[in-house]
Amino acid sequence: MRHPENDREYKGLTVNSGIEQPSIVNPYLSQMRRRHRQTLTVQEYVDGILAGNVTVLSQAVTLVESLRPEHQEMAQQVIERCLPYSGNSIRVGISGVPGAGKSTSIDVFGLHVLERKGGKLAVLAIDPSSEKTKGSILGDKTRMERLSVQPGVFVRPSPSAGSLGGVARKTRETIILCEAAGFDTIFVETVGVGQSETAVHSMVDFFLLIQLA
């Protein structure tokens, strides 16, 4: 049986071939993605760190914390080249029970140090990692509202990644990178688990314990 509605001359609606769309509407976005995927060389990491570039410093810390073998090999080379420029800072370990106000105290104490001493301040805030999900909130920086926006201040939250001792697995290496970047005062905020902040003692010059009254 012939169906007139299927005959083209009886159809009132036709579908024209449209314009082929590009794979991405904004071509600049693909360029940004390509730039983001570009990996710095060891020398570029070292040059950026020694120049005090906090963006390169952040990328270098991420490289050091990575578990990928190729990243660990590159991170070791970066650390070895930065090592001669380290050891020239005052290191302060800050610990206390959870909820004692470590981050809030660092916010006030850091501003006081900048006002009296000047220079550059790095805050390495270690957050506990979940044994179940392996994730961390990394919310200590939000409680340092005034300090984190000051010029010459670098606040880096890092997960403990299951490391005991109140610090992260690569805290010592991160301190070396910060010192090479010109930070002459470094605060290390431990996870605050109570009685396990033993590893930080070997990394700092002073240890500050914050307790609830």
JSON list of C-alpha atoms in Angstrom, two decimals:
[
{"chain": "A", "resi": 1, "resn": "MET", "atom": "CA", "xyz": [0.00, 0.00, 0.00]},
{"chain": "A", "resi": 2, "resn": "ARG", "atom": "CA", "xyz": [1.31, 3.42, -0.98]},
{"chain": "A", "resi": 3, "resn": "HIS", "atom": "CA", "xyz": [1.51, 6.04, 1.78]},
{"chain": "A", "resi": 4, "resn": "PRO", "atom": "CA", "xyz": [1.42, 9.58, 0.37]},
{"chain": "A", "resi": 5, "resn": "GLU", "atom": "CA", "xyz": [2.84, 11.02, 3.56]},
{"chain": "A", "resi": 6, "resn": "ASN", "atom": "CA", "xyz": [6.11, 9.27, 2.80]},
{"chain": "A", "resi": 7, "resn": "ASP", "atom": "CA", "xyz": [6.35, 10.81, -0.66]},
{"chain": "A", "resi": 8, "resn": "ARG", "atom": "CA", "xyz": [8.72, 13.81, -0.76]},
{"chain": "A", "resi": 9, "resn": "GLU", "atom": "CA", "xyz": [6.41, 15.91, -2.96]},
{"chain": "A", "resi": 10, "resn": "TYR", "atom": "CA", "xyz": [3.68, 15.68, -0.34]},
{"chain": "A", "resi": 11, "resn": "LYS", "atom": "CA", "xyz": [5.94, 16.56, 2.60]},
{"chain": "A", "resi": 12, "resn": "GLY", "atom": "CA", "xyz": [5.64, 20.09, 3.95]},
{"chain": "A", "resi": 13, "resn": "LEU", "atom": "CA", "xyz": [8.68, 19.71, 6.19]},
{"chain": "A", "resi": 14, "resn": "THR", "atom": "CA", "xyz": [12.16, 18.94, 4.99]},
{"chain": "A", "resi": 15, "resn": "VAL", "atom": "CA", "xyz": [15.37, 18.58, 6.93]},
{"chain": "A", "resi": 16, "resn": "ASN", "atom": "CA", "xyz": [18.32, 20.42, 5.45]},
{"chain": "A", "resi": 17, "resn": "SER", "atom": "CA", "xyz": [21.88, 19.44, 6.25]},
{"chain": "A", "resi": 18, "resn": "GLY", "atom": "CA", "xyz": [23.15, 21.80, 8.91]},
{"chain": "A", "resi": 19, "resn": "ILE", "atom": "CA", "xyz": [26.51, 23.44, 9.44]},
{"chain": "A", "resi": 20, "resn": "GLU", "atom": "CA", "xyz": [29.12, 21.14, 10.86]},
{"chain": "A", "resi": 21, "resn": "GLN", "atom": "CA", "xyz": [30.04, 22.30, 14.35]},
{"chain": "A", "resi": 22, "resn": "PRO", "atom": "CA", "xyz": [33.62, 22.27, 15.59]},
{"chain": "A", "resi": 23, "resn": "SER", "atom": "CA", "xyz": [34.56, 19.85, 18.35]},
{"chain": "A", "resi": 24, "resn": "ILE", "atom": "CA", "xyz": [34.85, 22.80, 20.75]},
{"chain": "A", "resi": 25, "resn": "VAL", "atom": "CA", "xyz": [33.04, 26.13, 20.53]},
{"chain": "A", "resi": 26, "resn": "ASN", "atom": "CA", "xyz": [35.75, 28.26, 22.09]},
{"chain": "A", "resi": 27, "resn": "PRO", "atom": "CA", "xyz": [39.13, 27.53, 20.43]},
{"chain": "A", "resi": 28, "resn": "TYR", "atom": "CA", "xyz": [40.98, 29.36, 23.20]},
{"chain": "A", "resi": 29, "resn": "LEU", "atom": "CA", "xyz": [39.79, 26.76, 25.70]},
{"chain": "A", "resi": 30, "resn": "SER", "atom": "CA", "xyz": [41.67, 24.00, 23.89]},
{"chain": "A", "resi": 31, "resn": "GLN", "atom": "CA", "xyz": [44.80, 26.16, 23.93]},
{"chain": "A", "resi": 32, "resn": "MET", "atom": "CA", "xyz": [44.43, 26.65, 27.68]},
{"chain": "A", "resi": 33, "resn": "ARG", "atom": "CA", "xyz": [44.08, 22.91, 28.15]},
{"chain": "A", "resi": 34, "resn": "ARG", "atom": "CA", "xyz": [47.22, 22.26, 26.13]},
{"chain": "A", "resi": 35, "resn": "ARG", "atom": "CA", "xyz": [49.15, 24.80, 28.18]},
{"chain": "A", "resi": 36, "resn": "HIS", "atom": "CA", "xyz": [47.83, 23.25, 31.39]},
{"chain": "A", "resi": 37, "resn": "ARG", "atom": "CA", "xyz": [49.04, 19.81, 30.34]},
{"chain": "A", "resi": 38, "resn": "GLN", "atom": "CA", "xyz": [52.54, 21.05, 29.59]},
{"chain": "A", "resi": 39, "resn": "THR", "atom": "CA", "xyz": [55.06, 19.69, 32.09]},
{"chain": "A", "resi": 40, "resn": "LEU", "atom": "CA", "xyz": [57.91, 21.89, 33.24]},
{"chain": "A", "resi": 41, "resn": "THR", "atom": "CA", "xyz": [61.45, 20.65, 33.01]},
{"chain": "A", "resi": 42, "resn": "VAL", "atom": "CA", "xyz": [63.62, 20.21, 36.09]},
{"chain": "A", "resi": 43, "resn": "GLN", "atom": "CA", "xyz": [65.53, 23.40, 35.29]},
{"chain": "A", "resi": 44, "resn": "GLU", "atom": "CA", "xyz": [62.28, 25.35, 34.82]},
{"chain": "A", "resi": 45, "resn": "TYR", "atom": "CA", "xyz": [61.10, 24.16, 38.22]},
{"chain": "A", "resi": 46, "resn": "VAL", "atom": "CA", "xyz": [64.38, 25.19, 39.85]},
{"chain": "A", "resi": 47, "resn": "ASP", "atom": "CA", "xyz": [64.53, 28.57, 38.11]},
{"chain": "A", "resi": 48, "resn": "GLY", "atom": "CA", "xyz": [60.92, 29.35, 39.07]},
{"chain": "A", "resi": 49, "resn": "ILE", "atom": "CA", "xyz": [61.46, 28.35, 42.69]},
{"chain": "A", "resi": 50, "resn": "LEU", "atom": "CA", "xyz": [64.66, 30.38, 43.07]},
{"chain": "A", "resi": 51, "resn": "ALA", "atom": "CA", "xyz": [62.86, 33.36, 41.53]},
{"chain": "A", "resi": 52, "resn": "GLY", "atom": "CA", "xyz": [60.17, 33.11, 44.21]},
{"chain": "A", "resi": 53, "resn": "ASN", "atom": "CA", "xyz": [57.40, 32.20, 41.75]},
{"chain": "A", "resi": 54, "resn": "VAL", "atom": "CA", "xyz": [54.67, 30.78, 44.00]},
{"chain": "A", "resi": 55, "resn": "THR", "atom": "CA", "xyz": [52.85, 29.20, 41.05]},
{"chain": "A", "resi": 56, "resn": "VAL", "atom": "CA", "xyz": [55.90, 27.15, 40.14]},
{"chain": "A", "resi": 57, "resn": "LEU", "atom": "CA", "xyz": [56.47, 26.45, 43.85]},
{"chain": "A", "resi": 58, "resn": "SER", "atom": "CA", "xyz": [52.94, 25.06, 44.18]},
{"chain": "A", "resi": 59, "resn": "GLN", "atom": "CA", "xyz": [53.45, 22.89, 41.12]},
{"chain": "A", "resi": 60, "resn": "ALA", "atom": "CA", "xyz": [56.75, 21.65, 42.53]},
{"chain": "A", "resi": 61, "resn": "VAL", "atom": "CA", "xyz": [55.11, 20.70, 45.84]},
{"chain": "A", "resi": 62, "resn": "THR", "atom": "CA", "xyz": [52.44, 18.80, 43.91]},
{"chain": "A", "resi": 63, "resn": "LEU", "atom": "CA", "xyz": [55.20, 17.07, 41.97]},
{"chain": "A", "resi": 64, "resn": "VAL", "atom": "CA", "xyz": [56.96, 16.09, 45.20]},
{"chain": "A", "resi": 65, "resn": "GLU", "atom": "CA", "xyz": [53.72, 14.72, 46.70]},
{"chain": "A", "resi": 66, "resn": "SER", "atom": "CA", "xyz": [52.90, 12.68, 43.59]},
{"chain": "A", "resi": 67, "resn": "LEU", "atom": "CA", "xyz": [53.23, 8.89, 43.79]},
{"chain": "A", "resi": 68, "resn": "ARG", "atom": "CA", "xyz": [53.92, 8.40, 40.08]},
{"chain": "A", "resi": 69, "resn": "PRO", "atom": "CA", "xyz": [57.44, 7.00, 39.52]},
{"chain": "A", "resi": 70, "resn": "GLU", "atom": "CA", "xyz": [58.30, 9.50, 36.77]},
{"chain": "A", "resi": 71, "resn": "HIS", "atom": "CA", "xyz": [57.22, 12.38, 39.03]},
{"chain": "A", "resi": 72, "resn": "GLN", "atom": "CA", "xyz": [59.24, 11.05, 41.96]},
{"chain": "A", "resi": 73, "resn": "GLU", "atom": "CA", "xyz": [62.38, 10.86, 39.84]},
{"chain": "A", "resi": 74, "resn": "MET", "atom": "CA", "xyz": [61.95, 14.44, 38.63]},
{"chain": "A", "resi": 75, "resn": "ALA", "atom": "CA", "xyz": [61.07, 15.66, 42.13]},
{"chain": "A", "resi": 76, "resn": "GLN", "atom": "CA", "xyz": [64.28, 14.16, 43.50]},
{"chain": "A", "resi": 77, "resn": "GLN", "atom": "CA", "xyz": [66.31, 16.13, 40.96]},
{"chain": "A", "resi": 78, "resn": "VAL", "atom": "CA", "xyz": [64.47, 19.35, 41.81]},
{"chain": "A", "resi": 79, "resn": "ILE", "atom": "CA", "xyz": [65.07, 18.84, 45.54]},
{"chain": "A", "resi": 80, "resn": "GLU", "atom": "CA", "xyz": [68.77, 18.09, 45.04]},
{"chain": "A", "resi": 81, "resn": "ARG", "atom": "CA", "xyz": [69.26, 21.31, 43.07]},
{"chain": "A", "resi": 82, "resn": "CYS", "atom": "CA", "xyz": [67.32, 23.37, 45.63]},
{"chain": "A", "resi": 83, "resn": "LEU", "atom": "CA", "xyz": [69.07, 21.85, 48.64]},
{"chain": "A", "resi": 84, "resn": "PRO", "atom": "CA", "xyz": [72.06, 24.27, 48.59]},
{"chain": "A", "resi": 85, "resn": "TYR", "atom": "CA", "xyz": [69.62, 27.18, 48.91]},
{"chain": "A", "resi": 86, "resn": "SER", "atom": "CA", "xyz": [67.79, 25.76, 51.95]},
{"chain": "A", "resi": 87, "resn": "GLY", "atom": "CA", "xyz": [68.40, 25.84, 55.68]},
{"chain": "A", "resi": 88, "resn": "ASN", "atom": "CA", "xyz": [68.12, 29.61, 56.06]},
{"chain": "A", "resi": 89, "resn": "SER", "atom": "CA", "xyz": [64.69, 29.90, 57.68]},
{"chain": "A", "resi": 90, "resn": "ILE", "atom": "CA", "xyz": [63.15, 29.86, 61.13]},
{"chain": "A", "resi": 91, "resn": "ARG", "atom": "CA", "xyz": [60.91, 26.79, 61.36]},
{"chain": "A", "resi": 92, "resn": "VAL", "atom": "CA", "xyz": [58.06, 26.66, 63.85]},
{"chain": "A", "resi": 93, "resn": "GLY", "atom": "CA", "xyz": [55.96, 23.56, 64.48]},
{"chain": "A", "resi": 94, "resn": "ILE", "atom": "CA", "xyz": [52.44, 24.21, 65.74]},
{"chain": "A", "resi": 95, "resn": "SER", "atom": "CA", "xyz": [50.34, 21.44, 67.23]},
{"chain": "A", "resi": 96, "resn": "GLY", "atom": "CA", "xyz": [47.39, 20.90, 69.53]},
{"chain": "A", "resi": 97, "resn": "VAL", "atom": "CA", "xyz": [44.24, 18.89, 70.03]},
{"chain": "A", "resi": 98, "resn": "PRO", "atom": "CA", "xyz": [41.56, 19.13, 67.31]},
{"chain": "A", "resi": 99, "resn": "GLY", "atom": "CA", "xyz": [39.47, 22.27, 67.71]},
{"chain": "A", "resi": 100, "resn": "ALA", "atom": "CA", "xyz": [42.01, 24.09, 69.87]},
{"chain": "A", "resi": 101, "resn": "GLY", "atom": "CA", "xyz": [42.29, 26.90, 67.33]},
{"chain": "A", "resi": 102, "resn": "LYS", "atom": "CA", "xyz": [45.58, 26.15, 65.60]},
{"chain": "A", "resi": 103, "resn": "SER", "atom": "CA", "xyz": [44.65, 27.72, 62.27]},
{"chain": "A", "resi": 104, "resn": "THR", "atom": "CA", "xyz": [43.06, 30.75, 63.92]},
{"chain": "A", "resi": 105, "resn": "SER", "atom": "CA", "xyz": [46.14, 31.25, 66.09]},
{"chain": "A", "resi": 106, "resn": "ILE", "atom": "CA", "xyz": [48.40, 30.98, 63.04]},
{"chain": "A", "resi": 107, "resn": "ASP", "atom": "CA", "xyz": [46.32, 33.68, 61.35]},
{"chain": "A", "resi": 108, "resn": "VAL", "atom": "CA", "xyz": [47.04, 36.08, 64.23]},
{"chain": "A", "resi": 109, "resn": "PHE", "atom": "CA", "xyz": [50.58, 34.93, 64.94]},
{"chain": "A", "resi": 110, "resn": "GLY", "atom": "CA", "xyz": [51.56, 35.13, 61.28]},
{"chain": "A", "resi": 111, "resn": "LEU", "atom": "CA", "xyz": [50.34, 38.72, 60.96]},
{"chain": "A", "resi": 112, "resn": "HIS", "atom": "CA", "xyz": [52.34, 39.60, 64.08]},
{"chain": "A", "resi": 113, "resn": "VAL", "atom": "CA", "xyz": [55.50, 38.03, 62.63]},
{"chain": "A", "resi": 114, "resn": "LEU", "atom": "CA", "xyz": [55.08, 39.92, 59.36]},
{"chain": "A", "resi": 115, "resn": "GLU", "atom": "CA", "xyz": [54.55, 43.20, 61.22]},
{"chain": "A", "resi": 116, "resn": "ARG", "atom": "CA", "xyz": [57.53, 42.81, 63.55]},
{"chain": "A", "resi": 117, "resn": "LYS", "atom": "CA", "xyz": [59.99, 40.79, 61.48]},
{"chain": "A", "resi": 118, "resn": "GLY", "atom": "CA", "xyz": [58.92, 41.24, 57.86]},
{"chain": "A", "resi": 119, "resn": "GLY", "atom": "CA", "xyz": [60.22, 38.86, 55.23]},
{"chain": "A", "resi": 120, "resn": "LYS", "atom": "CA", "xyz": [58.26, 36.02, 53.65]},
{"chain": "A", "resi": 121, "resn": "LEU", "atom": "CA", "xyz": [56.14, 33.46, 55.50]},
{"chain": "A", "resi": 122, "resn": "ALA", "atom": "CA", "xyz": [55.15, 29.96, 54.38]},
{"chain": "A", "resi": 123, "resn": "VAL", "atom": "CA", "xyz": [52.45, 27.99, 56.20]},
{"chain": "A", "resi": 124, "resn": "LEU", "atom": "CA", "xyz": [52.36, 24.23, 55.62]},
{"chain": "A", "resi": 125, "resn": "ALA", "atom": "CA", "xyz": [49.02, 23.03, 56.98]},
{"chain": "A", "resi": 126, "resn": "ILE", "atom": "CA", "xyz": [48.69, 19.26, 57.27]},
{"chain": "A", "resi": 127, "resn": "ASP", "atom": "CA", "xyz": [45.17, 17.84, 57.18]},
{"chain": "A", "resi": 128, "resn": "PRO", "atom": "CA", "xyz": [44.26, 14.27, 58.22]},
{"chain": "A", "resi": 129, "resn": "SER", "atom": "CA", "xyz": [43.36, 11.86, 55.44]},
{"chain": "A", "resi": 130, "resn": "SER", "atom": "CA", "xyz": [40.41, 9.51, 55.69]},
{"chain": "A", "resi": 131, "resn": "GLU", "atom": "CA", "xyz": [41.38, 5.85, 56.05]},
{"chain": "A", "resi": 132, "resn": "LYS", "atom": "CA", "xyz": [38.24, 4.95, 54.11]},
{"chain": "A", "resi": 133, "resn": "THR", "atom": "CA", "xyz": [38.16, 7.39, 51.18]},
{"chain": "A", "resi": 134, "resn": "LYS", "atom": "CA", "xyz": [41.83, 8.53, 51.33]},
{"chain": "A", "resi": 135, "resn": "GLY", "atom": "CA", "xyz": [40.59, 12.11, 50.89]},
{"chain": "A", "resi": 136, "resn": "SER", "atom": "CA", "xyz": [41.22, 15.29, 52.91]},
{"chain": "A", "resi": 137, "resn": "ILE", "atom": "CA", "xyz": [39.13, 18.41, 53.41]},
{"chain": "A", "resi": 138, "resn": "LEU", "atom": "CA", "xyz": [42.15, 20.77, 53.27]},
{"chain": "A", "resi": 139, "resn": "GLY", "atom": "CA", "xyz": [40.13, 23.55, 54.86]},
{"chain": "A", "resi": 140, "resn": "ASP", "atom": "CA", "xyz": [42.78, 25.08, 57.13]},
{"chain": "A", "resi": 141, "resn": "LYS", "atom": "CA", "xyz": [43.45, 27.89, 54.66]},
{"chain": "A", "resi": 142, "resn": "THR", "atom": "CA", "xyz": [39.85, 29.13, 55.00]},
{"chain": "A", "resi": 143, "resn": "ARG", "atom": "CA", "xyz": [40.52, 29.89, 58.68]},
{"chain": "A", "resi": 144, "resn": "MET", "atom": "CA", "xyz": [43.49, 32.08, 57.77]},
{"chain": "A", "resi": 145, "resn": "GLU", "atom": "CA", "xyz": [41.46, 34.70, 55.94]},
{"chain": "A", "resi": 146, "resn": "ARG", "atom": "CA", "xyz": [43.67, 37.70, 56.73]},
{"chain": "A", "resi": 147, "resn": "LEU", "atom": "CA", "xyz": [47.04, 35.99, 56.60]},
{"chain": "A", "resi": 148, "resn": "SER", "atom": "CA", "xyz": [46.49, 34.09, 53.34]},
{"chain": "A", "resi": 149, "resn": "VAL", "atom": "CA", "xyz": [45.91, 37.29, 51.33]},
{"chain": "A", "resi": 150, "resn": "GLN", "atom": "CA", "xyz": [49.01, 39.09, 52.57]},
{"chain": "A", "resi": 151, "resn": "PRO", "atom": "CA", "xyz": [51.86, 39.67, 50.09]},
{"chain": "A", "resi": 152, "resn": "GLY", "atom": "CA", "xyz": [54.80, 37.40, 50.70]},
{"chain": "A", "resi": 153, "resn": "VAL", "atom": "CA", "xyz": [52.66, 34.68, 52.31]},
{"chain": "A", "resi": 154, "resn": "PHE", "atom": "CA", "xyz": [52.36, 31.15, 50.93]},
{"chain": "A", "resi": 155, "resn": "VAL", "atom": "CA", "xyz": [49.77, 28.84, 52.50]},
{"chain": "A", "resi": 156, "resn": "ARG", "atom": "CA", "xyz": [49.89, 25.24, 51.33]},
{"chain": "A", "resi": 157, "resn": "PRO", "atom": "CA", "xyz": [47.40, 22.67, 52.71]},
{"chain": "A", "resi": 158, "resn": "SER", "atom": "CA", "xyz": [48.56, 19.07, 52.25]},
{"chain": "A", "resi": 159, "resn": "PRO", "atom": "CA", "xyz": [46.99, 15.71, 53.16]},
{"chain": "A", "resi": 160, "resn": "SER", "atom": "CA", "xyz": [48.73, 13.51, 55.70]},
{"chain": "A", "resi": 161, "resn": "ALA", "atom": "CA", "xyz": [48.14, 10.56, 53.33]},
{"chain": "A", "resi": 162, "resn": "GLY", "atom": "CA", "xyz": [48.25, 8.13, 56.22]},
{"chain": "A", "resi": 163, "resn": "SER", "atom": "CA", "xyz": [51.63, 9.35, 57.44]},
{"chain": "A", "resi": 164, "resn": "LEU", "atom": "CA", "xyz": [52.10, 9.23, 61.21]},
{"chain": "A", "resi": 165, "resn": "GLY", "atom": "CA", "xyz": [53.87, 11.87, 63.25]},
{"chain": "A", "resi": 166, "resn": "GLY", "atom": "CA", "xyz": [51.43, 14.70, 62.58]},
{"chain": "A", "resi": 167, "resn": "VAL", "atom": "CA", "xyz": [53.02, 15.74, 59.28]},
{"chain": "A", "resi": 168, "resn": "ALA", "atom": "CA", "xyz": [52.66, 14.77, 55.63]},
{"chain": "A", "resi": 169, "resn": "ARG", "atom": "CA", "xyz": [54.84, 12.23, 53.87]},
{"chain": "A", "resi": 170, "resn": "LYS", "atom": "CA", "xyz": [56.81, 14.94, 52.04]},
{"chain": "A", "resi": 171, "resn": "THR", "atom": "CA", "xyz": [56.75, 17.81, 54.54]},
{"chain": "A", "resi": 172, "resn": "ARG", "atom": "CA", "xyz": [60.53, 17.87, 54.91]},
{"chain": "A", "resi": 173, "resn": "GLU", "atom": "CA", "xyz": [61.00, 18.14, 51.14]},
{"chain": "A", "resi": 174, "resn": "THR", "atom": "CA", "xyz": [58.35, 20.87, 50.94]},
{"chain": "A", "resi": 175, "resn": "ILE", "atom": "CA", "xyz": [60.25, 22.88, 53.56]},
{"chain": "A", "resi": 176, "resn": "ILE", "atom": "CA", "xyz": [63.39, 22.68, 51.39]},
{"chain": "A", "resi": 177, "resn": "LEU", "atom": "CA", "xyz": [61.49, 24.03, 48.38]},
{"chain": "A", "resi": 178, "resn": "CYS", "atom": "CA", "xyz": [59.97, 26.89, 50.40]},
{"chain": "A", "resi": 179, "resn": "GLU", "atom": "CA", "xyz": [63.36, 27.89, 51.78]},
{"chain": "A", "resi": 180, "resn": "ALA", "atom": "CA", "xyz": [64.85, 27.87, 48.29]},
{"chain": "A", "resi": 181, "resn": "ALA", "atom": "CA", "xyz": [61.98, 30.15, 47.19]},
{"chain": "A", "resi": 182, "resn": "GLY", "atom": "CA", "xyz": [63.06, 32.73, 49.76]},
{"chain": "A", "resi": 183, "resn": "PHE", "atom": "CA", "xyz": [60.65, 32.09, 52.63]},
{"chain": "A", "resi": 184, "resn": "ASP", "atom": "CA", "xyz": [62.57, 32.89, 55.81]},
{"chain": "A", "resi": 185, "resn": "THR", "atom": "CA", "xyz": [59.83, 31.86, 58.27]},
{"chain": "A", "resi": 186, "resn": "ILE", "atom": "CA", "xyz": [57.98, 28.57, 57.97]},
{"chain": "A", "resi": 187, "resn": "PHE", "atom": "CA", "xyz": [55.04, 27.39, 60.08]},
{"chain": "A", "resi": 188, "resn": "VAL", "atom": "CA", "xyz": [54.21, 23.68, 60.07]},
{"chain": "A", "resi": 189, "resn": "GLU", "atom": "CA", "xyz": [50.71, 23.00, 61.39]},
{"chain": "A", "resi": 190, "resn": "THR", "atom": "CA", "xyz": [50.29, 19.36, 62.35]},
{"chain": "A", "resi": 191, "resn": "VAL", "atom": "CA", "xyz": [47.10, 17.34, 62.01]},
{"chain": "A", "resi": 192, "resn": "GLY", "atom": "CA", "xyz": [46.41, 17.71, 65.73]},
{"chain": "A", "resi": 193, "resn": "VAL", "atom": "CA", "xyz": [45.70, 14.10, 66.57]},
{"chain": "A", "resi": 194, "resn": "GLY", "atom": "CA", "xyz": [46.90, 14.41, 70.14]},
{"chain": "A", "resi": 195, "resn": "GLN", "atom": "CA", "xyz": [49.99, 12.36, 70.87]},
{"chain": "A", "resi": 196, "resn": "SER", "atom": "CA", "xyz": [51.63, 11.48, 67.53]},
{"chain": "A", "resi": 197, "resn": "GLU", "atom": "CA", "xyz": [53.35, 14.76, 66.60]},
{"chain": "A", "resi": 198, "resn": "THR", "atom": "CA", "xyz": [56.82, 13.32, 67.06]},
{"chain": "A", "resi": 199, "resn": "ALA", "atom": "CA", "xyz": [58.18, 13.58, 63.52]},
{"chain": "A", "resi": 200, "resn": "VAL", "atom": "CA", "xyz": [57.76, 17.35, 63.39]},
{"chain": "A", "resi": 201, "resn": "HIS", "atom": "CA", "xyz": [60.29, 17.79, 66.24]},
{"chain": "A", "resi": 202, "resn": "SER", "atom": "CA", "xyz": [63.16, 16.87, 63.94]},
{"chain": "A", "resi": 203, "resn": "MET", "atom": "CA", "xyz": [62.03, 19.36, 61.28]},
{"chain": "A", "resi": 204, "resn": "VAL", "atom": "CA", "xyz": [61.56, 22.59, 63.25]},
{"chain": "A", "resi": 205, "resn": "ASP", "atom": "CA", "xyz": [63.51, 24.97, 65.49]},
{"chain": "A", "resi": 206, "resn": "PHE", "atom": "CA", "xyz": [60.61, 25.75, 67.84]},
{"chain": "A", "resi": 207, "resn": "PHE", "atom": "CA", "xyz": [57.52, 23.80, 68.83]},
{"chain": "A", "resi": 208, "resn": "LEU", "atom": "CA", "xyz": [54.30, 25.54, 69.88]},
{"chain": "A", "resi": 209, "resn": "LEU", "atom": "CA", "xyz": [51.57, 23.55, 71.64]},
{"chain": "A", "resi": 210, "resn": "ILE", "atom": "CA", "xyz": [48.06, 25.03, 71.68]},
{"chain": "A", "resi": 211, "resn": "GLN", "atom": "CA", "xyz": [45.62, 23.64, 74.24]},
{"chain": "A", "resi": 212, "resn": "LEU", "atom": "CA", "xyz": [42.06, 24.30, 75.33]},
{"chain": "A", "resi": 213, "resn": "ALA", "atom": "CA", "xyz": [41.75, 26.12, 78.66]}
]
